[in-house]
Amino acid sequence: MEKLKLTTAVLALSASFLAAAPAGAESIEFWTQTYGDQIKWTAAIKELTEAYEAETGVKVNHEIVPWSSSRKTWLAVAQGGAAPDCADMWWLHSFSAIGGDKFGPMPINDFKSKFSVEDFYEGALQDSTWRGDFYGIPWRGDIRAQLYRTDIAAEAGVTQPPENWDEVIEAARKMTKRSDNGEVETWGYSFGSAAKVVDWLMPLYWQAGGEFMTDDGKTATIDNDAMRKALTFMHDMVNVHKVADPDAFEKGYKARPAFVAGKVAMIGSAEQAWGNRLETENPEVDGKWSFSRSAAGPANRASFSGAGYLGVLRGSEKVEQCVDWLAYLSRDENMLKLSQAAGTVATKPAVMATDFWSDRPYKRVVAEALEDAHTSQHPAPAWSAISTSEPGGILYDMIYSVVIEQQDMDAAITTAQELMQAQLDR
């Protein structure tokens, strides 16, 4: 009897809540990772969702996907696991290939006109477009640029940042310092910001005019003149010009502390986030460093770039509501709020032209670098295995054998091409 009374009371209470809910109230499920300071990020999303609900009556239920489990989460979603209506996502090309036309990211070609895609950087849009389909809007960027010590450059007689590979070689030679006994005190050049050797090769290969695979992700395309030019540049910086540290190719190498200590004068592909870190964490080098656009290779200035995008998931019954929410987030003022909270570059020139993104010289350079953005995504689920910067990785082994072991370049490229194709054929 008591159990019956309790059940009746619960039902009555539930009914009262339902009666209190606004007629026609809608809600959508929206997931994001956390960026920057978690408290600041959560507060920014809360402000945006509340403002959107006040404007439209649609409630956005926001959930955090921890970075530590995000890859497994989105892999599960692409294979039919529980999914939100819309989300902040990444690796579109891989997860779309895995999900096919059943699960994971959903193309929203019919709604493309709602987003004014002409207002975004063209390079950033590569990260939300796959096989000609439009999946959403890129909102954050990870762009690389050239970073150099202005004090070391001035001392060496380098008056401006190098504009092309030949000038990089010349500047690196001048800035490399050796003691009387020949020991290197300052390396003139470092390829990248961490021991991610494959990431170092990528922009050099693009700058030479290469692409790693065909657009459909089915054919490896690395046995060519562009790869030989990129690998020759890497090999010669270490072994011929002797301006880059061979130990940088070993696990544990970190360019940033060496740069701060004056042991590295120039980094060819440095993370844009370093600008803020150098300002806040290393005041001892204030006025002694500067960013510049990536040096041009034989074909172009392509810079390593990544971007997160806001999109819809297959299976959602609230596609139009999601599109309206994402269109709201794509407004300039809201993109700026997301960018400020996350501490990442925005994907629209108008946002990068605001005071927030133009009050420091390095920020202005970063905005220019976005014009050179080349997506680091590739349309094959096997790309992460192919590109791992560990011994046994296909591209890593190719680079290491040519640059460090100085093995035959043609043989190394042929082997890598065959192994890569075998992975793509799986």
Short mmCIF file of N, CA and C in Angstrom, two decimals, residues 197-198 386 388-403 405 407 412 415-416 419:
data_model
loop_
_atom_site.label_atom_id
_atom_site.label_comp_id
_atom_site.label_asym_id
_atom_site.label_seq_id
_atom_site.Cartn_x
_atom_site.Cartn_y
_atom_site.Cartn_z
N VAL A 197 58.33 13.63 -36.20
CA VAL A 197 59.12 13.70 -37.42
C VAL A 197 58.25 13.72 -38.67
N VAL A 198 57.16 12.98 -38.69
CA VAL A 198 56.29 12.95 -39.87
C VAL A 198 55.61 14.30 -40.06
N ILE A 386 49.75 5.03 -40.66
CA ILE A 386 50.78 5.36 -41.65
C ILE A 386 51.68 6.49 -41.16
N THR A 388 52.28 7.65 -37.98
CA THR A 388 52.78 7.68 -36.61
C THR A 388 54.29 7.96 -36.60
N SER A 389 54.72 8.84 -35.70
CA SER A 389 56.13 9.21 -35.60
C SER A 389 56.86 8.32 -34.61
N GLU A 390 56.81 7.05 -34.87
CA GLU A 390 57.48 6.04 -34.04
C GLU A 390 58.18 5.05 -34.95
N PRO A 391 59.25 4.43 -34.47
CA PRO A 391 59.88 3.37 -35.26
C PRO A 391 58.84 2.32 -35.65
N GLY A 392 58.85 1.92 -36.90
CA GLY A 392 57.83 1.01 -37.40
C GLY A 392 56.77 1.72 -38.19
N GLY A 393 56.64 3.05 -37.98
CA GLY A 393 55.73 3.84 -38.78
C GLY A 393 56.27 3.95 -40.20
N ILE A 394 55.41 3.84 -41.18
CA ILE A 394 55.85 3.78 -42.58
C ILE A 394 56.62 5.03 -42.99
N LEU A 395 56.04 6.19 -42.75
CA LEU A 395 56.71 7.43 -43.16
C LEU A 395 57.89 7.75 -42.25
N TYR A 396 57.73 7.46 -40.97
CA TYR A 396 58.84 7.69 -40.03
C TYR A 396 60.07 6.89 -40.45
N ASP A 397 59.88 5.62 -40.74
CA ASP A 397 61.01 4.78 -41.12
C ASP A 397 61.66 5.28 -42.41
N MET A 398 60.85 5.76 -43.34
CA MET A 398 61.40 6.31 -44.58
C MET A 398 62.28 7.52 -44.30
N ILE A 399 61.77 8.44 -43.49
CA ILE A 399 62.52 9.65 -43.17
C ILE A 399 63.81 9.31 -42.42
N TYR A 400 63.68 8.46 -41.41
CA TYR A 400 64.83 8.13 -40.56
C TYR A 400 65.92 7.44 -41.36
N SER A 401 65.53 6.55 -42.25
CA SER A 401 66.53 5.82 -43.04
C SER A 401 67.27 6.75 -43.98
N VAL A 402 66.59 7.75 -44.52
CA VAL A 402 67.22 8.68 -45.46
C VAL A 402 68.05 9.74 -44.74
N VAL A 403 67.47 10.35 -43.70
CA VAL A 403 68.12 11.49 -43.06
C VAL A 403 69.18 11.07 -42.04
N GLU A 405 70.16 7.55 -41.12
CA GLU A 405 70.98 6.40 -41.52
C GLU A 405 71.62 6.61 -42.89
N GLN A 407 70.53 6.06 -45.89
CA GLN A 407 70.32 4.95 -46.82
C GLN A 407 69.87 5.49 -48.18
N ALA A 412 64.22 3.69 -50.23
CA ALA A 412 63.38 4.00 -49.06
C ALA A 412 61.99 4.47 -49.49
N THR A 415 59.94 1.50 -50.95
CA THR A 415 59.43 0.63 -49.87
C THR A 415 58.25 1.28 -49.16
N ALA A 416 58.38 2.56 -48.84
CA ALA A 416 57.30 3.27 -48.14
C ALA A 416 56.04 3.33 -49.00
N LEU A 419 54.40 -0.15 -48.83
CA LEU A 419 53.78 -0.41 -47.51
C LEU A 419 52.55 0.46 -47.30
#
